[in-house]
Structures are given as structure tokens and as C-alpha cells.
XYZ file of C-alpha atoms in Angstrom:
314
model
C -4.707 -15.630 -0.810
C -3.065 -15.519 -4.247
C -1.983 -12.254 -5.830
C -4.185 -12.098 -8.925
C -3.833 -9.044 -11.191
C -6.874 -6.857 -11.710
C -8.025 -6.977 -15.321
C -7.850 -3.583 -16.988
C -11.383 -4.084 -18.314
C -12.658 -4.145 -14.729
C -11.388 -0.635 -13.987
C -14.211 1.866 -14.650
C -13.481 4.799 -16.916
C -13.032 8.095 -15.041
C -14.593 9.875 -18.034
C -17.519 7.570 -18.782
C -18.489 6.708 -15.210
C -16.759 8.987 -12.735
C -18.802 7.767 -9.752
C -17.965 4.092 -10.368
C -14.314 4.929 -10.930
C -14.128 6.948 -7.745
C -15.745 4.145 -5.756
C -13.315 1.617 -7.265
C -10.340 3.755 -6.209
C -11.794 4.543 -2.790
C -12.159 0.841 -2.032
C -8.396 0.364 -2.377
C -7.780 3.326 -0.090
C -10.221 1.822 2.401
C -8.265 -1.420 2.255
C -5.120 0.589 2.974
C -6.790 1.926 6.119
C -7.712 -1.619 7.145
C -4.174 -2.858 6.713
C -2.698 0.074 8.601
C -4.864 -0.901 11.546
C -4.505 -4.693 11.453
C -0.776 -4.977 10.745
C 0.183 -3.095 13.899
C -0.246 -6.478 15.602
C 2.459 -8.226 13.586
C 5.506 -9.419 15.549
C 8.545 -7.152 15.267
C 11.450 -8.940 13.559
C 13.945 -6.079 13.249
C 14.245 -2.659 14.831
C 16.757 -0.005 13.802
C 17.041 3.580 15.094
C 14.527 4.928 12.557
C 13.012 1.770 11.052
C 10.838 -1.014 12.478
C 10.086 -4.180 10.496
C 7.130 -6.404 11.350
C 6.160 -9.660 9.670
C 2.977 -11.670 9.536
C 3.021 -15.042 11.297
C 2.908 -18.015 8.973
C -0.599 -18.532 7.687
C -1.884 -21.446 5.578
C -4.129 -19.041 3.689
C -1.149 -17.001 2.444
C 1.482 -18.136 -0.051
C 3.799 -15.319 1.027
C 3.839 -13.392 4.267
C 2.954 -9.723 4.564
C 5.545 -7.236 5.812
C 5.031 -3.906 7.537
C 7.792 -1.305 7.622
C 7.453 1.796 9.792
C 9.942 4.616 9.239
C 10.227 7.456 11.737
C 11.380 9.817 9.049
C 14.260 12.238 9.423
C 12.845 14.129 6.456
C 10.124 16.699 5.920
C 6.644 15.787 4.733
C 7.022 18.028 1.682
C 10.258 16.331 0.592
C 8.733 12.890 0.954
C 5.655 14.025 -0.946
C 7.803 15.308 -3.800
C 9.615 11.970 -4.134
C 6.881 9.438 -3.275
C 3.781 11.238 -4.559
C 4.286 14.059 -7.054
C 7.308 12.743 -8.967
C 7.227 9.078 -7.998
C 8.226 7.469 -11.317
C 10.843 10.113 -12.007
C 12.542 9.593 -8.642
C 12.260 5.814 -8.173
C 15.277 4.859 -10.340
C 17.370 7.460 -8.475
C 17.041 5.857 -5.046
C 16.329 2.213 -5.935
C 19.689 0.887 -7.175
C 18.266 -2.306 -8.676
C 15.616 -0.556 -10.755
C 16.171 -0.728 -14.518
C 13.261 1.436 -15.594
C 9.882 2.944 -14.764
C 7.312 4.120 -17.286
C 3.656 5.086 -17.435
C 1.565 2.700 -19.532
C -1.789 4.461 -19.153
C -2.573 7.614 -17.152
C -6.188 7.093 -16.109
C -6.066 10.244 -13.957
C -2.541 11.595 -14.437
C -0.406 11.240 -11.298
C -3.398 10.135 -9.212
C -4.293 6.831 -10.876
C -1.886 5.347 -13.425
C -0.916 1.996 -14.873
C 2.882 1.709 -14.756
C 5.572 -0.798 -15.704
C 8.544 -1.248 -13.379
C 11.650 -3.293 -14.217
C 14.303 -4.547 -11.781
C 17.432 -6.607 -11.760
C 17.248 -9.268 -9.067
C 20.422 -9.597 -6.952
C 21.604 -13.197 -6.961
C 19.120 -14.220 -9.649
C 19.745 -14.583 -13.358
C 16.344 -13.430 -14.585
C 15.194 -9.837 -14.282
C 11.713 -9.042 -12.975
C 9.116 -6.654 -14.280
C 5.793 -5.568 -12.831
C 2.636 -4.037 -14.270
C 0.944 -2.084 -11.494
C -2.112 0.082 -10.961
C -0.920 2.952 -8.744
C -3.513 4.988 -6.837
C -2.658 8.123 -4.827
C -4.669 10.410 -2.621
C -3.892 13.073 -0.033
C -5.941 14.058 3.019
C -5.635 17.259 5.056
C -7.139 18.737 8.190
C -10.092 16.862 9.637
C -9.980 14.353 6.767
C -6.492 13.304 7.912
C -7.806 11.936 11.211
C -8.992 8.335 10.758
C -11.494 6.920 13.204
C -11.221 3.394 14.681
C -13.453 1.263 12.463
C -13.380 -1.429 9.805
C -13.695 0.051 6.342
C -13.520 -2.933 4.063
C -16.697 -4.615 2.776
C -17.212 -7.820 0.810
C -14.558 -10.455 0.191
C -11.788 -8.497 1.816
C -13.441 -8.997 5.199
C -12.974 -12.751 5.107
C -9.479 -12.381 3.652
C -8.439 -10.001 6.427
C -9.854 -12.309 9.082
C -7.797 -15.178 7.698
C -4.651 -13.175 7.073
C -4.406 -11.319 10.352
C -6.362 -13.548 12.765
C -7.490 -10.398 14.518
C -11.171 -11.253 14.320
C -12.957 -14.423 13.357
C -14.841 -14.732 10.104
C -17.965 -15.254 12.195
C -17.516 -11.860 13.834
C -16.854 -10.189 10.502
C -19.756 -11.909 8.793
C -22.192 -9.549 10.435
C -20.489 -6.547 8.895
C -20.612 -7.419 5.187
C -21.973 -9.837 2.631
C -19.071 -11.966 1.422
C -18.527 -12.221 -2.311
C -16.098 -14.560 -4.044
C -12.784 -13.993 -2.242
C -10.897 -14.997 -5.388
C -12.174 -12.033 -7.334
C -9.265 -9.744 -8.252
C -11.089 -6.529 -7.389
C -10.592 -5.652 -3.728
C -14.198 -6.251 -2.727
C -15.780 -8.824 -4.998
C -18.000 -8.737 -8.061
C -20.319 -5.922 -7.026
C -19.670 -2.522 -5.568
C -20.881 -2.743 -1.995
C -23.199 -0.196 -0.475
C -21.083 -0.388 2.671
C -18.243 1.568 1.067
C -18.191 4.818 2.996
C -18.037 8.211 1.327
C -17.878 10.572 4.256
C -16.979 14.210 4.475
C -18.885 16.405 6.874
C -17.715 14.339 9.845
C -14.084 14.878 8.933
C -13.495 11.405 7.481
C -12.084 11.174 4.006
C -14.172 11.654 0.908
C -13.357 10.632 -2.665
C -12.529 14.180 -3.737
C -10.189 15.258 -0.940
C -6.448 15.135 -1.449
C -3.732 15.807 1.233
C -0.927 14.183 3.776
C 0.164 13.156 7.598
C 2.447 11.862 10.489
C 1.902 9.948 13.854
C 3.160 9.352 17.386
C 5.932 6.795 17.509
C 4.120 4.652 20.063
C 0.471 5.409 19.376
C -1.751 4.279 16.540
C -3.572 6.922 14.553
C -6.591 4.654 14.873
C -6.688 5.238 18.635
C -9.060 7.977 19.684
C -7.190 10.753 21.464
C -7.572 14.370 22.468
C -3.793 14.824 22.403
C -3.293 17.149 19.424
C 0.420 16.332 18.829
C -0.526 12.637 18.468
C -3.069 13.344 15.722
C -2.085 13.645 12.052
C -2.668 16.971 10.329
C -2.082 15.674 6.817
C -1.254 12.396 5.130
C -1.087 10.808 1.717
C -1.537 7.221 0.585
C -0.041 5.366 -2.358
C -1.560 1.986 -3.242
C 0.021 -0.273 -5.853
C -1.678 -3.484 -7.016
C -0.937 -5.778 -9.969
C -2.949 -5.221 -13.133
C -3.300 -7.194 -16.369
C -3.064 -4.600 -19.148
C -2.935 -5.300 -22.908
C -0.171 -2.704 -23.354
C 1.916 -4.016 -20.472
C 2.693 -7.630 -21.281
C 5.770 -9.486 -20.034
C 8.919 -8.484 -21.915
C 11.558 -10.820 -23.319
C 14.261 -11.494 -20.745
C 12.004 -10.635 -17.796
C 9.920 -12.729 -15.416
C 6.554 -11.120 -14.708
C 6.242 -10.811 -10.936
C 3.458 -9.253 -8.848
C 3.204 -7.280 -5.632
C 0.808 -5.272 -3.507
C 1.949 -2.292 -1.467
C -0.018 0.106 0.728
C 1.872 3.195 1.851
C 0.974 6.125 4.045
C 3.065 9.167 4.927
C 1.773 11.154 7.908
C 2.637 14.509 9.432
C 1.658 15.338 12.994
C 0.817 18.617 14.634
C 4.220 18.672 16.348
C 6.044 18.215 13.026
C 6.905 14.519 13.300
C 6.684 12.481 10.117
C 6.096 8.743 9.728
C 6.133 6.531 6.648
C 4.383 3.150 6.807
C 4.583 0.607 3.994
C 2.727 -2.725 3.982
C 3.977 -5.114 1.325
C 3.100 -8.519 -0.127
C 4.726 -10.014 -3.230
C 5.321 -13.035 -5.413
C 8.688 -13.133 -7.210
C 7.384 -15.783 -9.618
C 9.813 -17.886 -11.651
C 11.750 -20.692 -9.994
C 12.556 -18.918 -6.728
C 11.224 -20.890 -3.724
C 8.768 -18.864 -1.673
C 10.764 -19.023 1.556
C 13.890 -17.732 -0.224
C 11.959 -14.861 -1.813
C 10.387 -13.907 1.517
C 13.772 -13.942 3.249
C 15.398 -11.797 0.549
C 12.585 -9.241 0.644
C 12.647 -9.045 4.447
C 16.400 -8.351 4.327
C 16.088 -5.656 1.666
C 12.976 -3.925 3.014
C 14.647 -1.850 5.780
C 17.628 -1.003 3.528
C 15.263 0.368 0.897
C 13.840 2.826 3.429
C 17.293 4.013 4.457
C 18.219 4.499 0.787
C 15.126 6.626 0.243
C 15.801 8.838 3.251
C 19.418 9.361 2.134
C 18.171 10.362 -1.311
C 15.416 12.646 -0.032
C 17.783 14.501 2.285
C 20.465 14.889 -0.390
C 18.161 15.975 -3.232
């Protein structure tokens, strides 16, 4: 699966067609839920006192391997929300030492759905990298913060997930959705699927609910449980996907790279906080894929430690 930027023209206007825009955004959040469930099965490649790194097995369908980082945070939910959600662009250069700049290109829904440009120096590489990303955020509280064990994602993503994670065969998934062209840059193909779920009364998340969360260190939030401390009371998600935007073209002196990240910060009833980030990238340029994957895997846990140091010192 190649990381293909979403064309800006494919993003519905929140003013002209609020329902279509909300469904577009909700599909990415649904994909985040899928990934949070599937990637728990990745092999663990590094484990530190507060950080666990898991990596996808090699897969012929993937140019670069997915990473999952789980941080058992020694920081409050509110502090993490301030840095990763409310003031994300403002804080990123403060705790990411290789970041050269972060700016908003287009605020579709200010601070909830924005197109941003991020610029980085690349340690050991001559060329700098920049990224044009669509960043989607949403918070869930109370009953909406308690995901149920199910597959959210319709359309093309179903076949992609089956290939990427080998957790279920495409034949098994075929009964759950009509596959569209898996190469389409939108998360679920050319048409908005009727299987996208907008739920509310049952306690599952709806497009208009915003909130946060945290889980049990050894139990998935997708497991059904009556143990209240093991259930999240609030959580927020931040999804970042590459976007092709006319006002965010590659700058002179930079190589345009792409990445996908799906983050969730959870708070549990007993006060524990967990931060999960699932990441997939393409450095672009002349860097061999295996070298890029190795460098990212080495830096991924250190990035989490840098954030926690910053959050607790701010």
C-alpha cells in the first residue's frame, strides 16, 4: 500500500456540505479505531519502563512497515491534551528538536480539522524534509469513550487491513463491505459507504462528540469488561494523513515526504493515562526504505520520552 496524498478537492466543505464533511472526517477516526485494535498483535521489538514499541512483520503489500508505540504516561491527561490537542502546532517545535517549523495552511474547522505544513531537518541526511498534512482531532467522553469490539472500516480499507495485518483473510472481510479501488487516496474508496457508523444513544462515538481517555496496561480497550478501572472515561484522537494542497507545495531545499499517524490518548477511571501512536511513513528522496525504517524505529521511542519531559516541565 503506497502512501498517496488526499487531494484537497476531495475534502468536502464543512460550510457547503456539513454532513459529507463530517462523514469524511469520521471515516478517518473509524480507521484509527481499526488500527488501534489490529496493531496490538504486532511483535514487540523494544520495551522500556514506560514505552513499548511494536513493528509490523514484513509484508509484500507494504513498502514501509507500520510501527505502534504505546506510552504508559507519567503525565496527566489535561497536560497531554494541552500539548497534543489544543496547542499542537504551537508546542511541536518545543519538544521535537529536529523540527524547523510548523504552520497552518488552511483551517477547515480551526483546531479540529486543519491542513498544516511541517518542516524537519533529517539527522545524517543532507536534504531537509517537509510534509503537508491533513490533521483531524476529536475528543470522546463518558459512554462515548468506551469502544466496543467490532470492525469499523468499510470499503477499500477492509482489504488493505487484511493484507497489512494478516489478522483476517480478505475472504472473511469481503462479507462485511463492498470493496472499492484500494488505490483511492480517500480512506474508504470513491463513494461514501452506508456502513460508516454514526452512533450515539448506545454510547459509541458520534460525529459531534468531542472528549479524551486512558487504558489498562495489559488489557485492550476493545475487550469487553465490567471492570470499571480498565475502561476509559475520556480519550482524544489525532489523525494526520498526507494531503495535496495548492497552497502547500514542496519548498526549495526540502524533499516532500509523507506519513500517516493515528494517535489516541486515554484516561481511565483509576487515573491512569496511555498514549498510543501508530505510524507509517515514506522519507522519499534517495534514502533506501530499510534505512528509513530503521532510523524511524530508533527515534520513535525517544520522541515519546522527549514529549513527556516537555509536558512535565511546561
